[in-house]
Each structure stands twice: as C-alpha cells, then as structure tokens.
Coordinates of N, CA and C in Angstrom, one line a residue:
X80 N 16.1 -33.4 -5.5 CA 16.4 -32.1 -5.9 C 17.6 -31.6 -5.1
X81 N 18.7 -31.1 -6.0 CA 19.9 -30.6 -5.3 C 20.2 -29.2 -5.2
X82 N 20.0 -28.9 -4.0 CA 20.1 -26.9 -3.9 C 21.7 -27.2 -3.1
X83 N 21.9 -25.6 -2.8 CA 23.0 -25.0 -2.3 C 23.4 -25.9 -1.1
X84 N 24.6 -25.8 -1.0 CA 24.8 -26.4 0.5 C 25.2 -25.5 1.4
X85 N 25.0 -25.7 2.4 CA 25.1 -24.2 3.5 C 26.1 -24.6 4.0
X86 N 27.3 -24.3 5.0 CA 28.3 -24.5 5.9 C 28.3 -23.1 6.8
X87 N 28.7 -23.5 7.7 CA 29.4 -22.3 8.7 C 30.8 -22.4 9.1
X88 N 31.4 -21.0 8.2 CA 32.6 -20.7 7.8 C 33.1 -19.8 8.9
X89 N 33.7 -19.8 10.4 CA 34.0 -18.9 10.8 C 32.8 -17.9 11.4
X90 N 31.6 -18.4 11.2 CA 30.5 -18.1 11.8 C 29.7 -17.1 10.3
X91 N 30.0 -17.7 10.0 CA 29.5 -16.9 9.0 C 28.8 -18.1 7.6
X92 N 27.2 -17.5 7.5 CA 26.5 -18.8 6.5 C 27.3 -18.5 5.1
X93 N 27.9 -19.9 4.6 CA 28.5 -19.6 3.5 C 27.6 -20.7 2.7
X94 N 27.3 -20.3 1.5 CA 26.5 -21.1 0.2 C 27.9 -21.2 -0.9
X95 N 27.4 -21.9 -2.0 CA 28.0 -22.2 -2.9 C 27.2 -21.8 -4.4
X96 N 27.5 -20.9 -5.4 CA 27.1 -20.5 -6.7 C 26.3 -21.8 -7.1
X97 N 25.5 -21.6 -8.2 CA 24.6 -23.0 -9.2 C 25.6 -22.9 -10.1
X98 N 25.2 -23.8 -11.0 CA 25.4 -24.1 -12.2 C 24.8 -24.9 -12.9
X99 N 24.8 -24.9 -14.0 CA 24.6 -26.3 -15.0 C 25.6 -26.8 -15.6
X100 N 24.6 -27.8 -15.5 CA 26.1 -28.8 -15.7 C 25.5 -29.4 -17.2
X101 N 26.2 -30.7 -17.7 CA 26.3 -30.6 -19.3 C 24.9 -31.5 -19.8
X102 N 24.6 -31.9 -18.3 CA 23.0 -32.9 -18.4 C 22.1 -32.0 -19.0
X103 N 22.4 -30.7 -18.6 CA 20.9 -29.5 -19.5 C 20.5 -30.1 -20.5
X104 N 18.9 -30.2 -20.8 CA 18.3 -30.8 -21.9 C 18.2 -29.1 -22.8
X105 N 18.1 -28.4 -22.4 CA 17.9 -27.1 -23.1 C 16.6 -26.8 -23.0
X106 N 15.9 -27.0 -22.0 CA 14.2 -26.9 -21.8 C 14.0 -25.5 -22.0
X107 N 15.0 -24.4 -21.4 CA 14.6 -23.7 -20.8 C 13.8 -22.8 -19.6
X108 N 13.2 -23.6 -18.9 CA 12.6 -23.9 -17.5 C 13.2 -22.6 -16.5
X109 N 14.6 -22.6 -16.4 CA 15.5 -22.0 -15.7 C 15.5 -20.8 -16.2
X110 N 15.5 -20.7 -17.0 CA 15.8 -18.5 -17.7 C 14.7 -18.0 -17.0
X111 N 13.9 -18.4 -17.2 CA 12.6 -17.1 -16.4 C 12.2 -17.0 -15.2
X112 N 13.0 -18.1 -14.3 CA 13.0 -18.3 -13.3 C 13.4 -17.2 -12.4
X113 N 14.5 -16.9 -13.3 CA 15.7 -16.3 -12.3 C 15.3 -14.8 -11.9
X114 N 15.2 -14.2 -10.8 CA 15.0 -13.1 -10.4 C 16.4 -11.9 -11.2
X115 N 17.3 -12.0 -11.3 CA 18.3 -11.7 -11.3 C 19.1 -12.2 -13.1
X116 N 17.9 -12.4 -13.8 CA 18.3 -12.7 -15.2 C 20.0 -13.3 -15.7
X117 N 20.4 -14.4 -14.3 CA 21.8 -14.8 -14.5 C 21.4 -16.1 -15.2
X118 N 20.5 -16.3 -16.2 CA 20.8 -17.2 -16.7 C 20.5 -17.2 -18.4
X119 N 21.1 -17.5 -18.6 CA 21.1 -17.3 -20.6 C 21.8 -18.5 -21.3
X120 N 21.0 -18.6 -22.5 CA 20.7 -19.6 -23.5 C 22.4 -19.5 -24.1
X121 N 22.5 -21.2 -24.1 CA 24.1 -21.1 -24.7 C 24.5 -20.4 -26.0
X122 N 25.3 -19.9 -26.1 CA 25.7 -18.8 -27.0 C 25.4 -17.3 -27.0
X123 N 24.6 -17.2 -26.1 CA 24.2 -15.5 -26.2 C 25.2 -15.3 -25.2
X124 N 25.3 -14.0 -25.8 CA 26.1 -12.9 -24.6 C 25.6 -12.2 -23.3
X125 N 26.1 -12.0 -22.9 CA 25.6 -11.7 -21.1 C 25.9 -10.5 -21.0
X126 N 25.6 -10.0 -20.0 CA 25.8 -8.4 -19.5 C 24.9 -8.1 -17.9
X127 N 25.7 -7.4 -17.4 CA 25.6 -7.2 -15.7 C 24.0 -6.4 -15.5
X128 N 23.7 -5.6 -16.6 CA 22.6 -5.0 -16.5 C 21.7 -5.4 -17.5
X129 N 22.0 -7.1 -18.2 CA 20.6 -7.4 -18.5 C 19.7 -7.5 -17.2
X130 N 18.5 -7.4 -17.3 CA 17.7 -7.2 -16.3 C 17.6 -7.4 -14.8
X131 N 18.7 -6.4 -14.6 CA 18.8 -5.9 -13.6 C 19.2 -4.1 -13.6
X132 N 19.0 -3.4 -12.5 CA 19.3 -1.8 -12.9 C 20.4 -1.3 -12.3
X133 N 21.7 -2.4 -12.6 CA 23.2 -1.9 -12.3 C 23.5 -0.6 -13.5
X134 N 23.9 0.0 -13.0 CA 24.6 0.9 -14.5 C 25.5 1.2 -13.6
X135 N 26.6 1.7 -15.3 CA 27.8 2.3 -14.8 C 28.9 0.9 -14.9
X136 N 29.9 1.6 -13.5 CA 30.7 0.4 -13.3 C 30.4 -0.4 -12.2
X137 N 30.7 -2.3 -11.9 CA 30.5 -3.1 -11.6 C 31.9 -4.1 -10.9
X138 N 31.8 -4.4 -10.1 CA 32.7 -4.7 -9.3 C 32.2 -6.7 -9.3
X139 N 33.6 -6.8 -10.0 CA 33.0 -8.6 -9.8 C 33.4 -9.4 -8.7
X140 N 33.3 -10.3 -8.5 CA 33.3 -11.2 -7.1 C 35.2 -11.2 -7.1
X141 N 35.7 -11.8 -8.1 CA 37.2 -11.6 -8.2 C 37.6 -9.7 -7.7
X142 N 37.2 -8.8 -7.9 CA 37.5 -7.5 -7.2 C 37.9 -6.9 -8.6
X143 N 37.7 -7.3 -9.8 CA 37.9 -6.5 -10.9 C 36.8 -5.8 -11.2
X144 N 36.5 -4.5 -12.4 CA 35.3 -3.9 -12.9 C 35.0 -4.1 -13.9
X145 N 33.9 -3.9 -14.4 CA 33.3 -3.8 -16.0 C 32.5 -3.0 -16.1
X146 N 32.5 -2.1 -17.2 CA 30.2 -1.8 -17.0 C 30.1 -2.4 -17.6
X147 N 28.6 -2.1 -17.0 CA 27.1 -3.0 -16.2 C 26.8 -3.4 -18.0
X148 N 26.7 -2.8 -18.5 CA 26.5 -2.5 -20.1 C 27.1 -3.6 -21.1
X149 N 28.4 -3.7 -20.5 CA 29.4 -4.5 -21.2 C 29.1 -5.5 -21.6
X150 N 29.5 -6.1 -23.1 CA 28.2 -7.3 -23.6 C 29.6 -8.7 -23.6
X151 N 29.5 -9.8 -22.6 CA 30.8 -10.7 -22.9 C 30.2 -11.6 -23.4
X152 N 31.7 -12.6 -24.1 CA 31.4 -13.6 -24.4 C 31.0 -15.0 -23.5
X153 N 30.0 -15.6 -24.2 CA 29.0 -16.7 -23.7 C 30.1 -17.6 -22.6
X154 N 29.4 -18.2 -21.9 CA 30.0 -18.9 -20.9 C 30.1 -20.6 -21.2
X155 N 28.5 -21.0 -22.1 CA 28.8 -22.4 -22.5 C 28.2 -22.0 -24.0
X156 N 28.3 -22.4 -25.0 CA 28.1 -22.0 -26.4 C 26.6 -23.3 -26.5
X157 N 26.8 -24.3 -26.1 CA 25.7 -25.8 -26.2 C 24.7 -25.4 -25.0
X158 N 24.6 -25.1 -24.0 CA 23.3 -25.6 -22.8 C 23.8 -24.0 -22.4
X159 N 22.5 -24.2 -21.6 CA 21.9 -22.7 -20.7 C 23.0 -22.6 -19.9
X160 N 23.4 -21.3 -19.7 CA 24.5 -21.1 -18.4 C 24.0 -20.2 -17.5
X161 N 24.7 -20.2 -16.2 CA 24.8 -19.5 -15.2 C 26.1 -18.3 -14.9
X162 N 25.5 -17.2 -15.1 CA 26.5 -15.9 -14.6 C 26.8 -16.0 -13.4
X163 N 28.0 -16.8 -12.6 CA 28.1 -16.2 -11.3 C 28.0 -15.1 -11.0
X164 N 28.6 -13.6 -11.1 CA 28.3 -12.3 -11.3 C 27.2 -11.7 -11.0
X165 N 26.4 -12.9 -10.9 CA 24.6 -12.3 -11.4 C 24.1 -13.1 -10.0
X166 N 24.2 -14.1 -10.1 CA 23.9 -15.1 -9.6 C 24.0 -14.9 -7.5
X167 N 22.5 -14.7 -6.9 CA 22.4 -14.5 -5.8 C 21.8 -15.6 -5.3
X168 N 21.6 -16.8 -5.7 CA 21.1 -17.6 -4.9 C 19.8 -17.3 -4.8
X169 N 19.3 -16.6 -5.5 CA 17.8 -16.4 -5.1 C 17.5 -15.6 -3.9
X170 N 18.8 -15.2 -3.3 CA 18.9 -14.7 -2.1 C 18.1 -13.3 -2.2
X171 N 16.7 -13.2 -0.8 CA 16.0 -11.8 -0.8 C 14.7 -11.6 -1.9
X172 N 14.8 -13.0 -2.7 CA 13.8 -12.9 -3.6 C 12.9 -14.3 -3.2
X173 N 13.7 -15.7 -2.9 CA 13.2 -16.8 -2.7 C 13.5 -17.5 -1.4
X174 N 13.2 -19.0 -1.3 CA 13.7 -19.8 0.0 C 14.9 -20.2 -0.3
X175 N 14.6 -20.6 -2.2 CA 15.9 -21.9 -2.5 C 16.0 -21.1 -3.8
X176 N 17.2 -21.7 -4.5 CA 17.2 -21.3 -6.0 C 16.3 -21.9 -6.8
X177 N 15.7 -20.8 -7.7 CA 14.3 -21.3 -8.2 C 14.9 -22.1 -9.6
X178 N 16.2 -21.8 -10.5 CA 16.3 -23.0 -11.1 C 16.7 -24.2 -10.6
X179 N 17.2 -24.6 -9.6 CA 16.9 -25.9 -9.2 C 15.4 -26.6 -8.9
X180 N 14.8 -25.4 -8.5 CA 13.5 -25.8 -8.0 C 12.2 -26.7 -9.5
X181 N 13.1 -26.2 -10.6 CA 12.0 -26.4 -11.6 C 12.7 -27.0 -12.6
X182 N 14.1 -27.3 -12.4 CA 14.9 -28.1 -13.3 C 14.5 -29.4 -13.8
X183 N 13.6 -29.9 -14.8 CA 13.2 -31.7 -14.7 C 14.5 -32.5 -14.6
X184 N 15.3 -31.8 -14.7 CA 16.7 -33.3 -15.2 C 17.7 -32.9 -14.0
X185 N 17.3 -31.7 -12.8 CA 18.2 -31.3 -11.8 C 19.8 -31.6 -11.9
X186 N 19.8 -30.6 -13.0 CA 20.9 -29.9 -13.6 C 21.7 -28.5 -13.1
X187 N 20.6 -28.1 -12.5 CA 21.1 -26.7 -11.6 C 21.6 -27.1 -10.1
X188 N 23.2 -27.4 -10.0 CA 23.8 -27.8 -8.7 C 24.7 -26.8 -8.3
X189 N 25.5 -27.0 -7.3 CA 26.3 -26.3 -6.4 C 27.4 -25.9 -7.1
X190 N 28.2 -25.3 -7.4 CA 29.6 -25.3 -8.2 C 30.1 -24.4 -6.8
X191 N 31.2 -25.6 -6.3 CA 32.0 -25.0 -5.7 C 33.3 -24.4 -6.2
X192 N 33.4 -24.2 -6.8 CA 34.2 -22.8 -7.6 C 34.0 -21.7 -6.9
X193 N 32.6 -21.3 -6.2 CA 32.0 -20.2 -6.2 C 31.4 -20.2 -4.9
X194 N 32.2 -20.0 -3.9 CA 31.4 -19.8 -2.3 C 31.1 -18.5 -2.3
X195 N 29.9 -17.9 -1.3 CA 30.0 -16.4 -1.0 C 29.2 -17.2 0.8
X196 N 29.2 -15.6 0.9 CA 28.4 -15.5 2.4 C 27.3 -15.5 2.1
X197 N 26.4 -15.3 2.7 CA 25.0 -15.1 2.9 C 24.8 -13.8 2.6
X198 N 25.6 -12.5 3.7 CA 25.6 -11.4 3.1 C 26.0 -10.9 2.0
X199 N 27.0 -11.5 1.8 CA 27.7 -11.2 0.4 C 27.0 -11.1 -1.0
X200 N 25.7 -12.5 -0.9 CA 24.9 -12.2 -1.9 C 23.7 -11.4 -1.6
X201 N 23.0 -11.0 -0.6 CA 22.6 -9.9 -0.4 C 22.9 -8.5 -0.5
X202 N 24.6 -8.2 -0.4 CA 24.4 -6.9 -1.1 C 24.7 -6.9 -2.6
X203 N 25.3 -8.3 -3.1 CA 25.2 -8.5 -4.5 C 23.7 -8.3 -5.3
X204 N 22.9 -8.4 -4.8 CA 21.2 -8.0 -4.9 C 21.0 -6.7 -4.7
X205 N 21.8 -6.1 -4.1 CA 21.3 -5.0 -3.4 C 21.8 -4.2 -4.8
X206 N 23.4 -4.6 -5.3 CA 24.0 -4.0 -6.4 C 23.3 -4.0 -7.8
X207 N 23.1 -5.2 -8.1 CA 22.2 -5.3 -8.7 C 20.5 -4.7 -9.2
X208 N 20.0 -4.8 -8.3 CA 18.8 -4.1 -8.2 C 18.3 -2.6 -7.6
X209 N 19.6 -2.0 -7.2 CA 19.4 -0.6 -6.6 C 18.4 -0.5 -5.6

C-alpha cells in the first residue's frame, strides 16, 4: 500500500496530494471514503461545496477564488478523480488517506504536483468544514 510521503521541509511536515492514476478499475471504493467528498466519478462535475459547508468564496491552493457553489469541469472524463482543492489527506479526520487504504489495485498515490504542510491541510479542513 502506497500513502503520502512525509519530508521535513525547513522544519516543517510537508505531505504530497493523492491521486489516481489511469490503473483505476472504476470500483468505486474511494468516493465514500473520502471525508471531504474530493473524489468523483469520471465525468461528473465537482464543486468546493459538494459535501463540505464552504459557501461563498474559496481561495484555491494556487491563491485564486471561486465559489464554493461553482460547478467545474471534470478533472478525468474515464476513472474516478481526485480534487486537489478538496483533498486534505485525510488530515484531522484519519491516520492515512482512506482511499489508498481501500484501493484493491492501489491506485490512490502521491502526486507530487501537489505538496502542502501539514498545517496547511488542516486549515484547508478547517475551510472546508467550518
């Protein structure tokens, strides 16, 4: 099983975003998992406040806004994706990310694309969930 990899960045715990990658069998396993509803079936549209209680406006990891509301387009159109945006590592809810934890084909890995701190995704949770 492949979870996050931790580093210390200047003293500070830095993790790395999930993802799926193109091995997704399409089980589904992963969407219900997610505390933070950052994951959705290829082709549907995503939004900051599917099930979470952001409203309003939304500050993305890049430092741009959207509202919470705003419905975008799909991230992978074939296999389940991951919202970075959304996406806390499970942080505040779990130990590890719970779709890696239940992935059969351990599909849900690291995408270094996407480092944060430790804190960083805690108050991303915090935004998220009020």
């Amino acid at each position: 099983l492949l979870i996050t990899n931790v580093t210390l960045n200047n003293s500070k715990l830095i993790t790395m975003a999930i993802k799926i990658t193109e091995e997704c069998i399409n089980c589904g396993a992963c969407e219900p998992e997610c505390p933070n509803n950052a994951i959705y079936e290829g082709g549907v549209e995503w939004a900051i406040s599917d099930g979470t209680s952001a409203k309003g406006s939304f500050v993305l990891m890049d430092g741009s806004e959207m509202d919470a509301d705003q419905k975008n387009a799909p991230l992978s159109t074939d296999t389940y994706y991951i919202v970075p945006n959304k996406c806390t590592e499970c942080q505040g809810f779990h130990e590890e990310p719970q779709c890696a934890a239940v992935c059969p084909v351990d599909c849900c890995v690291s995408d270094e694309a996407y480092e944060e701190a430790v804190d960083a995704l805690t108050a991303k949770k915090a935004k998220l969930h009020g």
